[in-house]
XYZ file of N, CA, C and O in Angstrom:
492
model
N 123.373 78.722 87.816
C 123.672 79.635 88.928
C 123.206 80.105 88.825
O 122.197 80.483 88.199
N 121.859 80.746 90.310
C 120.750 81.581 90.049
C 120.865 83.051 90.604
O 121.893 83.038 91.470
N 120.656 83.646 89.587
C 120.778 85.413 89.495
C 119.522 85.838 90.310
O 118.212 85.683 90.027
N 119.189 86.439 91.704
C 117.982 87.165 92.078
C 117.932 88.470 92.190
O 119.183 88.976 92.494
N 117.088 89.359 91.333
C 117.339 90.629 91.702
C 115.586 90.660 92.396
O 114.838 91.017 92.090
N 115.424 91.446 93.831
C 114.627 92.005 94.663
C 114.002 93.307 94.126
O 114.995 93.749 93.876
N 112.618 93.622 94.328
C 112.222 94.984 93.817
C 110.809 95.568 94.760
O 110.270 93.903 95.402
N 110.326 96.555 94.790
C 109.221 96.477 96.070
C 109.896 97.466 96.805
O 108.608 98.296 98.064
N 110.955 97.602 97.341
C 111.420 98.285 98.824
C 110.816 99.278 97.935
O 110.745 100.171 97.273
N 110.864 100.166 99.720
C 110.747 101.514 99.791
C 110.352 102.728 101.362
O 110.929 101.298 101.932
N 109.721 103.250 101.474
C 109.537 104.154 102.488
C 107.501 104.073 103.071
O 107.908 104.377 101.895
N 107.469 104.025 103.777
C 106.123 103.436 104.613
C 106.098 103.934 105.294
O 106.719 103.227 106.298
N 104.814 104.544 105.446
C 104.421 104.865 106.659
C 103.771 103.442 107.717
O 103.418 102.682 107.461
N 104.256 103.600 109.149
C 103.783 102.723 110.060
C 101.822 101.512 110.090
O 101.023 103.003 109.530
N 101.791 100.634 109.927
C 100.397 100.584 109.074
C 100.197 100.486 108.137
O 99.215 99.148 107.369
N 101.404 100.328 106.366
C 101.452 99.784 105.632
C 101.190 99.239 105.001
O 100.853 98.102 106.706
N 101.048 99.499 103.443
C 102.175 97.603 103.416
C 103.089 97.693 102.432
O 103.036 99.038 101.593
N 102.861 96.809 101.097
C 104.014 96.738 100.318
C 104.481 95.514 99.968
O 104.118 93.993 101.355
N 104.778 95.336 99.113
C 104.915 94.027 98.062
C 106.193 94.262 97.288
O 106.306 94.651 96.360
N 107.046 93.427 97.950
C 108.497 92.915 97.162
C 108.447 91.180 96.283
O 107.366 90.764 96.429
N 109.015 91.960 95.792
C 108.880 90.991 94.664
C 110.309 90.486 94.787
O 111.171 90.773 94.326
N 110.839 88.748 93.577
C 112.212 88.190 93.575
C 111.817 87.691 92.542
O 110.604 86.655 92.141
N 112.568 87.919 91.593
C 112.737 87.383 89.844
C 114.407 87.157 89.596
O 114.986 87.492 89.898
N 114.431 85.660 88.999
C 115.048 85.717 88.316
C 116.119 86.493 87.551
O 114.911 86.928 86.421
N 117.257 86.070 87.349
C 117.974 86.394 85.675
C 118.292 85.419 85.221
O 119.467 84.977 85.525
N 117.789 84.975 83.951
C 118.112 84.132 83.306
C 117.692 82.293 83.797
O 118.640 81.332 82.826
N 117.262 81.898 84.645
C 116.901 80.846 85.456
C 115.221 81.089 85.944
O 114.960 81.461 86.437
N 114.489 79.146 85.630
C 113.912 79.322 85.907
C 114.058 78.678 87.593
O 114.636 78.653 88.161
N 112.674 78.852 88.146
C 112.123 79.245 89.971
C 111.720 78.377 90.532
O 111.660 77.624 90.981
N 111.770 77.204 89.434
C 110.383 76.464 90.051
C 110.822 74.669 90.462
O 110.304 74.141 91.110
N 111.809 74.862 90.034
C 112.796 73.351 91.213
C 113.258 74.538 92.603
O 114.148 73.016 92.501
N 113.240 74.698 93.193
C 114.126 75.982 93.360
C 112.916 76.436 94.765
O 111.871 76.952 95.033
N 113.341 75.764 96.793
C 112.198 76.295 97.286
C 112.851 78.143 97.741
O 114.417 77.528 97.475
N 112.383 78.844 97.912
C 112.927 79.818 97.947
C 112.378 80.326 99.494
O 111.610 80.093 100.009
N 113.545 81.567 99.910
C 112.914 82.794 101.249
C 112.943 84.077 100.837
O 113.529 84.551 100.073
N 112.604 84.224 102.178
C 112.931 85.821 102.573
C 113.515 85.665 103.609
O 114.084 85.501 104.985
N 114.730 86.929 104.024
C 115.669 87.033 105.378
C 115.648 89.086 105.251
O 115.722 88.890 104.131
N 115.913 89.479 106.367
C 116.659 90.211 106.397
C 117.089 90.658 107.658
O 117.024 90.727 108.000
N 117.657 91.806 107.056
C 118.701 92.267 108.098
C 118.593 93.509 108.458
O 118.985 94.909 107.775
N 118.310 94.242 110.165
C 117.788 95.793 110.521
C 119.638 95.689 110.936
O 120.050 95.199 110.831
N 119.096 97.442 110.750
C 120.764 97.601 110.988
C 121.036 97.768 111.985
O 120.336 97.744 113.443
N 122.048 97.220 112.486
C 122.957 96.673 113.616
C 122.720 95.575 114.523
O 122.807 95.293 115.550
N 121.941 94.400 113.084
C 121.344 93.439 114.028
C 121.386 92.334 113.391
O 122.788 92.511 111.625
N 121.564 91.531 113.324
C 122.410 89.892 112.246
C 120.460 89.586 111.739
O 119.965 89.455 112.059
N 121.439 89.422 110.178
C 120.559 88.320 109.064
C 119.569 87.390 109.749
O 119.771 87.083 111.164
N 118.636 87.834 109.414
C 116.823 87.011 110.219
C 116.449 85.842 109.248
O 115.962 86.558 108.184
N 115.589 84.991 109.195
C 115.169 84.206 108.209
C 113.635 84.822 108.080
O 112.925 85.507 110.261
N 112.705 85.586 107.528
C 111.340 85.882 107.434
C 110.364 84.824 107.012
O 109.546 84.617 108.130
N 109.925 84.030 106.406
C 109.817 83.810 105.372
C 109.783 82.479 103.678
O 111.483 83.132 103.882
N 109.374 81.080 103.886
C 109.885 80.850 102.787
C 108.651 79.593 102.287
O 107.476 80.117 102.675
N 108.517 79.272 100.778
C 107.807 78.786 99.835
C 108.619 77.950 99.727
O 109.178 77.564 98.548
N 108.225 76.524 99.091
C 108.745 75.227 98.639
C 108.144 75.597 98.088
O 107.172 76.784 96.929
N 108.640 74.215 96.211
C 109.269 74.384 95.146
C 107.223 74.594 94.735
O 107.454 75.706 93.254
N 107.031 73.808 94.629
C 104.874 73.874 94.594
C 104.574 75.345 95.366
O 103.517 75.125 94.642
N 104.948 76.005 95.876
C 104.373 77.183 96.689
C 103.068 75.409 97.498
O 102.456 76.657 98.452
N 103.505 75.061 97.611
C 101.841 73.994 98.415
C 102.415 74.003 99.811
O 101.290 74.425 100.533
N 103.193 74.093 99.937
C 103.930 74.422 102.482
C 104.123 76.091 102.298
O 105.838 76.707 101.569
N 104.517 76.458 103.392
C 104.879 78.033 103.335
C 105.282 77.658 105.247
O 105.193 77.065 106.139
N 106.479 78.511 106.100
C 106.853 78.920 106.421
C 107.399 80.138 107.323
O 107.588 80.924 106.253
N 107.032 80.626 108.174
C 106.980 82.783 108.531
C 107.524 82.396 110.288
O 107.035 81.417 111.049
N 108.305 83.480 110.390
C 108.590 83.644 111.647
C 107.851 84.807 112.303
O 106.962 85.015 112.546
N 107.684 83.959 113.672
C 106.914 84.607 114.574
C 106.613 85.847 114.506
O 105.336 86.571 115.281
N 107.756 86.734 114.275
C 108.029 88.279 114.244
C 106.468 88.848 112.651
O 105.883 89.655 113.063
N 106.439 87.922 112.447
C 106.171 88.427 111.141
C 104.432 87.078 110.549
O 103.650 88.650 110.018
N 104.332 86.480 111.337
C 103.358 86.044 111.228
C 101.557 86.310 111.412
O 101.838 87.298 112.015
N 101.130 86.474 110.421
C 100.062 86.258 110.528
C 99.645 88.599 109.770
O 98.629 88.454 110.433
N 100.751 88.033 109.414
C 101.335 89.997 108.668
C 102.167 89.856 107.633
O 101.382 90.989 106.638
N 102.427 88.683 107.402
C 103.429 88.761 106.080
C 103.446 87.723 105.026
O 102.193 86.541 105.889
N 102.812 87.282 104.032
C 102.036 86.308 103.126
C 103.624 85.757 102.209
O 103.416 86.789 101.422
N 104.211 84.918 102.265
C 105.256 84.463 100.872
C 104.526 83.656 99.639
O 103.393 83.486 100.259
N 104.643 83.768 98.982
C 103.418 83.280 97.149
C 104.369 83.363 96.604
O 105.507 84.854 96.299
N 104.015 82.694 96.014
C 105.017 82.269 94.271
C 104.025 82.073 93.439
O 103.331 81.745 93.461
N 104.542 82.676 91.900
C 103.337 82.565 90.646
C 104.769 81.413 89.668
O 105.633 82.483 89.096
N 105.095 80.351 89.996
C 105.975 79.921 88.768
C 105.522 80.185 87.640
O 106.612 80.514 86.429
N 104.293 80.393 86.265
C 104.132 80.874 85.670
C 104.811 82.073 85.199
O 105.105 82.398 84.126
N 105.119 82.904 85.903
C 105.701 84.488 85.951
C 107.032 84.165 85.696
O 108.344 85.480 87.032
N 107.029 82.452 87.444
C 109.071 82.648 87.377
C 108.967 84.350 88.678
O 110.121 84.742 88.228
N 108.337 84.556 89.392
C 108.146 85.207 90.507
C 107.808 84.691 91.941
O 106.661 83.449 92.189
N 108.150 85.035 92.902
C 108.232 85.104 94.619
C 107.911 86.398 95.162
O 108.756 87.510 95.071
N 107.368 86.112 95.891
C 106.249 87.314 96.397
C 106.721 87.339 97.927
O 106.059 86.340 98.718
N 107.132 88.773 98.185
C 106.150 88.854 99.687
C 105.503 90.153 100.520
O 105.467 91.212 99.954
N 104.319 89.569 100.716
C 102.914 90.782 100.714
C 103.348 90.767 102.338
O 103.238 90.222 103.185
N 103.470 92.630 102.861
C 103.704 93.057 103.995
C 102.437 93.617 104.497
O 102.862 94.856 104.425
N 101.239 93.268 105.622
C 100.986 94.429 106.250
C 101.533 94.711 106.742
O 102.000 93.943 107.774
N 100.205 95.808 107.080
C 100.749 96.378 109.233
C 102.084 95.992 109.514
O 102.369 95.904 110.908
N 102.746 96.776 108.647
C 104.274 97.464 109.450
C 104.396 98.085 110.085
O 103.452 98.914 110.454
N 105.246 97.240 110.807
C 105.867 98.178 111.730
C 107.152 98.763 111.830
O 108.170 98.151 111.455
N 107.683 100.150 112.617
C 108.793 100.389 112.285
C 110.031 99.385 112.590
O 110.928 99.691 112.407
N 110.293 98.319 113.444
C 110.549 97.515 113.550
C 110.765 96.375 112.246
O 111.941 95.346 112.115
N 109.715 96.503 111.525
C 109.934 96.050 110.596
C 111.285 96.291 109.318
O 111.254 95.300 108.163
N 111.801 97.431 109.088
C 112.225 97.686 108.123
C 114.259 97.295 108.610
O 114.094 96.950 109.772
N 114.676 97.338 107.653
C 114.845 95.853 106.851
C 115.569 96.469 105.673
O 115.028 96.329 105.116
N 116.640 95.708 105.014
C 117.697 95.552 103.975
C 116.706 93.845 103.818
O 116.939 92.605 105.332
N 115.995 93.618 103.112
C 115.043 92.609 102.885
C 115.670 91.684 100.712
O 115.573 92.310 100.612
N 115.874 90.578 101.673
C 117.225 89.547 101.041
C 115.789 88.176 100.842
O 115.566 87.403 101.374
N 115.874 88.268 98.914
C 115.440 86.663 98.240
C 116.510 85.592 98.396
O 117.276 86.234 98.024
N 116.207 84.449 98.997
C 117.116 83.761 98.654
C 116.511 82.276 97.812
O 115.685 81.713 98.132
N 117.180 81.416 97.270
C 117.146 79.981 96.601
C 117.685 79.469 97.326
O 119.408 79.193 97.568
N 116.965 77.671 97.702
C 117.923 76.585 98.198
C 118.302 76.394 96.337
O 117.880 76.207 95.735
N 118.970 75.238 96.332
C 119.601 74.463 95.237
C 118.306 73.771 94.525
O 116.745 73.169 94.817
N 118.566 73.199 93.881
C 117.678 72.739 92.620
C 116.490 71.672 93.503
O 117.735 70.200 93.296
N 115.435 70.931 93.512
C 115.552 69.625 94.005
C 115.671 69.712 95.475
O 116.255 68.260 96.355
N 116.223 71.068 96.679
C 116.478 70.128 97.883
C 115.169 70.510 98.599
O 114.132 70.644 98.179
N 115.615 69.433 99.323
C 114.539 69.417 100.260
C 114.533 70.557 101.608
O 115.611 70.695 102.007
N 113.515 71.288 101.382
C 113.244 72.447 102.185
C 113.155 73.291 103.287
O 114.089 73.571 103.951
N 113.336 71.836 104.293
C 113.666 71.784 105.439
C 114.648 71.616 105.995
O 114.948 72.154 107.559
N 115.643 71.537 105.079
C 117.359 71.691 105.930
C 117.445 73.081 106.301
O 118.463 73.154 106.516
N 116.969 74.146 105.924
C 116.339 75.354 105.665
C 117.950 75.868 105.147
O 118.837 77.155 105.748
N 118.719 75.179 104.073
C 119.681 75.668 103.255
C 119.821 76.444 101.625
O 118.812 75.908 101.327
N 120.341 77.941 102.298
C 119.891 78.456 100.654
C 121.371 79.059 100.331
O 122.442 79.624 100.638
N 121.458 78.833 98.733
C 122.355 78.285 97.476
C 122.702 79.477 97.743
O 124.095 80.210 96.864
N 121.507 80.134 97.010
C 121.881 81.874 96.143
C 120.830 83.091 96.836
O 120.071 82.825 97.145
N 121.486 84.350 97.095
C 121.496 85.475 97.677
C 120.931 86.309 96.256
O 122.135 86.468 95.501
N 120.413 87.357 97.065
C 120.184 88.551 96.540
C 120.589 89.916 96.748
O 121.631 89.541 97.652
N 120.512 90.708 96.039
C 121.582 91.955 96.560
C 120.696 92.379 97.923
O 121.643 93.640 98.093
N 119.919 92.120 97.905
C 118.627 93.171 98.655
C 118.205 94.287 98.327
O 118.468 94.965 97.503
N 116.709 94.494 99.247
C 115.358 95.718 98.895
C 115.634 96.586 99.771
O 114.925 95.710 101.163
N 115.240 98.064 100.215
C 115.415 98.242 101.771
C 114.016 98.557 101.987
O 113.615 98.857 100.662
N 113.474 98.266 102.596
C 112.507 99.006 103.536
C 112.305 99.348 104.222
O 112.917 99.195 105.801
N 111.769 100.224 104.547
C 111.642 101.332 106.081
C 110.534 102.057 106.239
O 109.821 102.260 105.956
N 110.238 101.714 106.928
C 108.766 101.596 108.084
C 108.893 103.124 109.094
O 109.550 103.077 110.005
N 107.835 104.414 108.524
C 107.565 105.200 109.760
C 106.610 105.205 110.576
O 106.238 104.676 110.126
N 107.330 105.725 111.419
C 106.058 106.685 112.548
C 105.071 107.528 112.142
O 105.405 108.446 111.627
């Protein structure tokens, strides 16, 4: 079982930047495709970004494309979400998620979830 912990959230001004990190507790992530999701107050949880096991492929929601970058450093066993040009509508709880080991990432099936980190963007 994969235990995930997010960090890096906080309060920032619009147009500012944050970098979120996702790290496991007790297991390597190198065999898992990874994703970031978010849930704003009063809204459904939505997909933000995903990255393949080796980091060679990524995908993004249209709402964050060009502003957010997902990356991973398997040597450090960490996945990142760099968020630039933040908008108030980016305010949400951000969740890190992992696919099953060796799963085909295009199935969009995530088996493991972190507890989330709050991102608040002020105008």
